[in-house]
mmCIF file of C-alpha atoms and ligand atoms in Angstrom:
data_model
loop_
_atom_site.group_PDB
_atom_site.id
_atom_site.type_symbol
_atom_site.label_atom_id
_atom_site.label_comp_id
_atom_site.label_asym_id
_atom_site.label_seq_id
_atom_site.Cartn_x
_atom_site.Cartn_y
_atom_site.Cartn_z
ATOM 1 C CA UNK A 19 18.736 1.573 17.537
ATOM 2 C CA UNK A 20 21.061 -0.665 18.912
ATOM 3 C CA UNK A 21 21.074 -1.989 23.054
ATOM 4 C CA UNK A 22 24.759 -3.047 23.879
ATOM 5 C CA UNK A 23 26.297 -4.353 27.010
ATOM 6 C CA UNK A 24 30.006 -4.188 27.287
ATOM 7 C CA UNK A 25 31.475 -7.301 29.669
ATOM 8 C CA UNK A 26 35.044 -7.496 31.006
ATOM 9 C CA UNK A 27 37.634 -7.922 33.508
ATOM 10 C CA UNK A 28 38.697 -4.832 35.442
ATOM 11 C CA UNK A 29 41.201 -3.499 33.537
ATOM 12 C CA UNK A 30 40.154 -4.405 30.107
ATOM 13 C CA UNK A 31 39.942 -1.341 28.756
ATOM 14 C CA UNK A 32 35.646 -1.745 28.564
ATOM 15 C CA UNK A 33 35.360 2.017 29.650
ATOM 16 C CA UNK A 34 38.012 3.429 27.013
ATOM 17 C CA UNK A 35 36.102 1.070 24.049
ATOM 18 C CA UNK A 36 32.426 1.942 25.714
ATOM 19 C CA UNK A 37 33.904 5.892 25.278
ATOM 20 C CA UNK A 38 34.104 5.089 21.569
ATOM 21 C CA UNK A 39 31.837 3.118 20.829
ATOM 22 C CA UNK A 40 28.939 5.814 22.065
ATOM 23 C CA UNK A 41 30.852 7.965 19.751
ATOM 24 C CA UNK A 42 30.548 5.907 16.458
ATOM 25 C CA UNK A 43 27.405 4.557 16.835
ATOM 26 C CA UNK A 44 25.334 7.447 18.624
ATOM 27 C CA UNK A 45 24.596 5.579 21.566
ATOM 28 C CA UNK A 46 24.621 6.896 24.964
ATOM 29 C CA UNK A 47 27.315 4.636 26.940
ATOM 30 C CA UNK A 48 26.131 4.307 31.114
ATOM 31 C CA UNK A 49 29.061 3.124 33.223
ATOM 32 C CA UNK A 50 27.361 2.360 36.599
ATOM 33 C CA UNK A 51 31.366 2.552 37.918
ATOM 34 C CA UNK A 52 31.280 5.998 36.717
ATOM 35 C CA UNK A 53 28.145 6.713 38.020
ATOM 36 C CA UNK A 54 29.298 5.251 41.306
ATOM 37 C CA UNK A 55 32.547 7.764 41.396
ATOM 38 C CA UNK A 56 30.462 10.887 40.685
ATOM 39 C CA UNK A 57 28.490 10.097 43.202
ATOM 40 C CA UNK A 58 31.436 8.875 45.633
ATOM 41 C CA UNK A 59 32.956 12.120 44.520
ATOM 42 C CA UNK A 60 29.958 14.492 45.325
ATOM 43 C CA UNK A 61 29.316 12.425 48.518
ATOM 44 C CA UNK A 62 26.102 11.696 47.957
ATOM 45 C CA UNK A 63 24.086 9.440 50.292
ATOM 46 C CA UNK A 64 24.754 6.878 47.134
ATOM 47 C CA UNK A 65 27.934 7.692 47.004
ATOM 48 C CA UNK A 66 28.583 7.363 50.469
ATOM 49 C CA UNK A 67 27.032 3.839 50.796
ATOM 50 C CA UNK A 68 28.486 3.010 47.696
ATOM 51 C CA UNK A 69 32.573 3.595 48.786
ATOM 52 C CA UNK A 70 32.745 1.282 51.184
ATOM 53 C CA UNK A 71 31.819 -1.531 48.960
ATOM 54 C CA UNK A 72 34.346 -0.246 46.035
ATOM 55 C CA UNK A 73 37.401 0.525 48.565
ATOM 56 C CA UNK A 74 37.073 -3.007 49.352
ATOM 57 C CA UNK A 75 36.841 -3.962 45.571
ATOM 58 C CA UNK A 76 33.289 -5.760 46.692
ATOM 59 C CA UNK A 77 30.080 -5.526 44.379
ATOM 60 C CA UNK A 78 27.773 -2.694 45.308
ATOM 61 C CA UNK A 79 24.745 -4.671 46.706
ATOM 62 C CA UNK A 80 22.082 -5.224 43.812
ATOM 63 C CA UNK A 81 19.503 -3.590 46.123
ATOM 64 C CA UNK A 82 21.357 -0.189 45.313
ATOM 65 C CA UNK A 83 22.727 -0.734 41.865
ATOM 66 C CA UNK A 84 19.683 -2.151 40.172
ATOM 67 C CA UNK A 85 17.708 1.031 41.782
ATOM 68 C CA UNK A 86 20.113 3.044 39.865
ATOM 69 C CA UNK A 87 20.259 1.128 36.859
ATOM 70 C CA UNK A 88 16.256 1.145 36.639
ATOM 71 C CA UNK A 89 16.369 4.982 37.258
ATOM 72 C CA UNK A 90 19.143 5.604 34.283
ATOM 73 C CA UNK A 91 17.144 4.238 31.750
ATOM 74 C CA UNK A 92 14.245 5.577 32.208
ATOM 75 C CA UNK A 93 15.976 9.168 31.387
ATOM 76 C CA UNK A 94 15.381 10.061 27.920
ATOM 77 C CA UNK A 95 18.123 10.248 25.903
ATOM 78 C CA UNK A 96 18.184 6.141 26.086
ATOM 79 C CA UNK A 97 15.788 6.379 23.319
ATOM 80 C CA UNK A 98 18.304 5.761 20.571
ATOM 81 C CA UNK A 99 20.025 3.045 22.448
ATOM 82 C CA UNK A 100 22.292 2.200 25.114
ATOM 83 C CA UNK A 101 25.484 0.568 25.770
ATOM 84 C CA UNK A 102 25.641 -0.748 29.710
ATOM 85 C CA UNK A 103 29.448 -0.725 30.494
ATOM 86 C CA UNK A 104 29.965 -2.649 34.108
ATOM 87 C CA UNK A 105 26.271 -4.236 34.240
ATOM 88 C CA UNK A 106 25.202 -6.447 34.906
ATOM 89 C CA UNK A 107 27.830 -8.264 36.540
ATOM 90 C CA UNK A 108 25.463 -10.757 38.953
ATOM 91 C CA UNK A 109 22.863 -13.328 37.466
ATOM 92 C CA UNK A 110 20.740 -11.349 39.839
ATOM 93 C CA UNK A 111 21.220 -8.360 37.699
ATOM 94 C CA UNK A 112 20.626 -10.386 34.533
ATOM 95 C CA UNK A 113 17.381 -11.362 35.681
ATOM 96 C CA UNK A 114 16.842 -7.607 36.755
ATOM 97 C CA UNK A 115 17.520 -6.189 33.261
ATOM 98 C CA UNK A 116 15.352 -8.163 31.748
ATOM 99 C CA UNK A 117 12.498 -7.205 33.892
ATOM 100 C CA UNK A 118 13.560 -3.528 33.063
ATOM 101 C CA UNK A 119 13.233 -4.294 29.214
ATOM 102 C CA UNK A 120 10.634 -6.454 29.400
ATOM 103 C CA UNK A 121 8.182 -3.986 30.576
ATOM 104 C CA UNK A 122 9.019 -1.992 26.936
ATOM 105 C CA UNK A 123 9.042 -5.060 25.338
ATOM 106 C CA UNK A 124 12.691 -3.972 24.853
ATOM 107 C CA UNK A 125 15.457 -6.598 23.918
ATOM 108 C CA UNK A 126 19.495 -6.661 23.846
ATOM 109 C CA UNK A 127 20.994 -6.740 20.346
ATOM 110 C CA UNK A 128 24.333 -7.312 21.474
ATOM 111 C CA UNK A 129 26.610 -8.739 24.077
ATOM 112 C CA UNK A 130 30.317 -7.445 24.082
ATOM 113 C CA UNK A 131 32.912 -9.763 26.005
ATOM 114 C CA UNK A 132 36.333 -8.058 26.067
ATOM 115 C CA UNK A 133 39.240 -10.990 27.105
ATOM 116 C CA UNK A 134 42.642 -10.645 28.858
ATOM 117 C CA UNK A 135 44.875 -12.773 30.678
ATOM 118 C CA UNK A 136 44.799 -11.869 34.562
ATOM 119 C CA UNK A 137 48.230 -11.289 34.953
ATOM 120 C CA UNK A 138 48.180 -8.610 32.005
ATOM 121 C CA UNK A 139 45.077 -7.217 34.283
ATOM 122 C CA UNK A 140 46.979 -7.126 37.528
ATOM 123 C CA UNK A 141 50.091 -5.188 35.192
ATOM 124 C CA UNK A 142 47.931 -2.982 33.453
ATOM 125 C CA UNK A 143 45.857 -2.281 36.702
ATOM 126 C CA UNK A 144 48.880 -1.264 38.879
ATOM 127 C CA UNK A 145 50.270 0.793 35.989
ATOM 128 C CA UNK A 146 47.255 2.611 36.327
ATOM 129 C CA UNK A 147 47.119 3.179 39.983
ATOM 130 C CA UNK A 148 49.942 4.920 39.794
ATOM 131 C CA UNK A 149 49.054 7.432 37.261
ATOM 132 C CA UNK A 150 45.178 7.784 38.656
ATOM 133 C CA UNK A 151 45.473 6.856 42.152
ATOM 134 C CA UNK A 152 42.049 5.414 41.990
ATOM 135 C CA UNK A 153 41.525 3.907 45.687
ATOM 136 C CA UNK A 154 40.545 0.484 44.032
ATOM 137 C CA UNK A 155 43.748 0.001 42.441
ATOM 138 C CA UNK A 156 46.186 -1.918 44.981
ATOM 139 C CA UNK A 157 47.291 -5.694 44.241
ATOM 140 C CA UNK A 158 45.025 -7.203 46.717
ATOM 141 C CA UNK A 159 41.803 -5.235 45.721
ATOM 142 C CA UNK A 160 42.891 -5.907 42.565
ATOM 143 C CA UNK A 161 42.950 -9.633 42.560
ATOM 144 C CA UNK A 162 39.435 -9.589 45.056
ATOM 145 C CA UNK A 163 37.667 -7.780 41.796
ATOM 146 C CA UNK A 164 39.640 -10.212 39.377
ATOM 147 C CA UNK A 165 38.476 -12.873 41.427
ATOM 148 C CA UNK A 166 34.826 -11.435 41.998
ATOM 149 C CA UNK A 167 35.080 -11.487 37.875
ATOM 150 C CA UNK A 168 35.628 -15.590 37.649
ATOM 151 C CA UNK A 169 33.025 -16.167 40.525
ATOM 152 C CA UNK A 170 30.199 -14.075 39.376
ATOM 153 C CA UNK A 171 30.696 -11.958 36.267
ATOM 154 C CA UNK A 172 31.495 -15.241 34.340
ATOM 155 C CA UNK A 173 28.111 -16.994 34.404
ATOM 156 C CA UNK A 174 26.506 -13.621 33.213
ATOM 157 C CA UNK A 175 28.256 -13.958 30.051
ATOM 158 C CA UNK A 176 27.158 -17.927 30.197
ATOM 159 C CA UNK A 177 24.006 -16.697 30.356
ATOM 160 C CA UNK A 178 23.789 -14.407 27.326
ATOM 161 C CA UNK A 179 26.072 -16.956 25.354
ATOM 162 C CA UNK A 180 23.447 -19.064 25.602
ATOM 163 C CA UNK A 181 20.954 -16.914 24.065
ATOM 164 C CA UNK A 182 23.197 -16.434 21.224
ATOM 165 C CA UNK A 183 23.553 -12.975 21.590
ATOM 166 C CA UNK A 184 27.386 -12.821 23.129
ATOM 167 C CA UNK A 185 30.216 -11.643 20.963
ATOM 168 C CA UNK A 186 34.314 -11.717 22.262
ATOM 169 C CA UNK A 187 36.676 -9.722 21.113
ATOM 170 C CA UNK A 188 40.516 -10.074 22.732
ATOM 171 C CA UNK A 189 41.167 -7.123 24.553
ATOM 172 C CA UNK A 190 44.737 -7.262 24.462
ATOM 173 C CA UNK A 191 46.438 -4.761 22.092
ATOM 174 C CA UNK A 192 47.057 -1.293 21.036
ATOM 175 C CA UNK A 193 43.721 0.895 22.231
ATOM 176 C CA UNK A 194 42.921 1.226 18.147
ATOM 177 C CA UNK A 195 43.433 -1.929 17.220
ATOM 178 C CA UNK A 196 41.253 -3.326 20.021
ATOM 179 C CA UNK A 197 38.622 -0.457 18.810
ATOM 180 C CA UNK A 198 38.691 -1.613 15.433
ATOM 181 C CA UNK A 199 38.225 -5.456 16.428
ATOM 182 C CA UNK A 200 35.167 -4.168 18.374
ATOM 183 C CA UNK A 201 33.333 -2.250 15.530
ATOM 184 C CA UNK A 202 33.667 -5.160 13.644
ATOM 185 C CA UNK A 203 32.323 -7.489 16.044
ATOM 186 C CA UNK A 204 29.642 -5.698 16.295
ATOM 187 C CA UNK A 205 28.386 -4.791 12.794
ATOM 188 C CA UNK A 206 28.974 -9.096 12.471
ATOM 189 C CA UNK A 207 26.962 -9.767 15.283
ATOM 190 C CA UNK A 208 23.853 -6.967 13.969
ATOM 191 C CA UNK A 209 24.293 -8.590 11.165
ATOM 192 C CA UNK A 210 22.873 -11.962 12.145
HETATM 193 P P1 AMP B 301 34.150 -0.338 37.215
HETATM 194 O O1 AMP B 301 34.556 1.066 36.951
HETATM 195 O O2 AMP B 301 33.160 -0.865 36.231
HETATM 196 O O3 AMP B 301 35.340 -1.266 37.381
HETATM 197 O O4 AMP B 301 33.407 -0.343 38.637
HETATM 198 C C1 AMP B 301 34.061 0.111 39.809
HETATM 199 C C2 AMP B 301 33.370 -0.446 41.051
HETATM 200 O O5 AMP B 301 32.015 0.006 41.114
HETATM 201 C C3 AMP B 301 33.282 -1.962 41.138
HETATM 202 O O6 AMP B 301 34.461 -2.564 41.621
HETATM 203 C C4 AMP B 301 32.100 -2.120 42.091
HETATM 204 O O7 AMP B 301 32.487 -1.848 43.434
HETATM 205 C C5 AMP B 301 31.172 -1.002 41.645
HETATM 206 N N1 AMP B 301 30.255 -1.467 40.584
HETATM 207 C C6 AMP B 301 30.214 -1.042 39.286
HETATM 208 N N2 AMP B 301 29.249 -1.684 38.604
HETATM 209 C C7 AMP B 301 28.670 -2.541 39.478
HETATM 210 C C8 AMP B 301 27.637 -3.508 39.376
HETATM 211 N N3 AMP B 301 26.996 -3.736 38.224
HETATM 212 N N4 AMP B 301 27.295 -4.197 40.495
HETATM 213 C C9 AMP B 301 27.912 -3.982 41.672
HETATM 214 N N5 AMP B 301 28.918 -3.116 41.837
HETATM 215 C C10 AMP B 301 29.300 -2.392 40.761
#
């Protein structure tokens, strides 16, 4: 049993190394970005609210996010575990979460920081626009969610540094490589 989060900059790679991580360790992996597209993509009433936020590179409010966060866990093949890729990224959603696990008496086993450099980000995330054409992926959305990242998504991982529990791992690399450095993290850090 193992409850992960995976933390990093847009264009870290968390998604790819959440992907495989589920895979190794049997965990179910819940992007709330994917979760956001599907539902962006089906044009849900979610999905709907949710676009203009992303298209802008701005945080989906916590109102709707922690709704849907609440409502994905309580599905049951989080039994064996979970690994959170993209939340939370407020303190607000810290506090959240641990409301959600505290009424299990649940607790996080790991914290996952993947680093980069920005300007590597801002590379890497126009490189991608161009082969995904993901409507989030132009220079000055780019920077917003970079900067979003330093203002808000920073003191989350304060937060669980503080109660011991964080782990980093540098990002930058070959996708295996960066893999590898992440198993290992984590087996160290269950170790403890
Ligand atoms: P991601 O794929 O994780 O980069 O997320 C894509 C977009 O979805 C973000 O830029 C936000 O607009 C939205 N999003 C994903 N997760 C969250 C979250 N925890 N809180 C608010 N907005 C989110």
């Amino acid at each position: 049993m193992t409850r992960m989060l995976i933390i990093g900059p847009p264009g870290s790679g968390k998604g790819t190394q959440a992907e495989r991580i589920s895979e190794r360790l049997g965990v179910v992996a819940i992007s709330t970005g994917d979760i956001f597209r599907a539902n962006v993509k089906g044009e849900t009433p979610l999905g709907i609210e949710a676009k203009k936020y992303m298209d802008a590179g701005d945080f989906v409010p916590d109102s709707v996010t922690n709704k849907m966060v609440r409502d994905r866990l309580s599905e049951d093949d989080v039994e064996n575990g979970f690994l959170l890729d993209g939340y939370p990224r407020t303190t607000a959603q810290v506090e959240y979460l641990d409301e959600i696990l505290a009424k299990t008496e649940e607790k996080l086993d790991v914290v996952l920081q993947l680093t980069a450099d920005d300007e590597e980000l801002v590379a890497r995330l126009l490189g991608r626009a161009k082969e995904t054409g993901r409507s989030d992926d132009n220079e000055t959305v780019i920077r917003h969610r970079l900067d979003l990242y330093h203002e808000q998504t920073e003191a989350v991982v304060a937060k669980y540094a503080e109660r011991g529990i964080l782990t980093r791992v540098d990002g930058i690399g070959a996708i295996d490589e960066v893999t590898d450095r992440v198993l290992l993290a984590i087996e160290a850090a269950k170790a403890v």
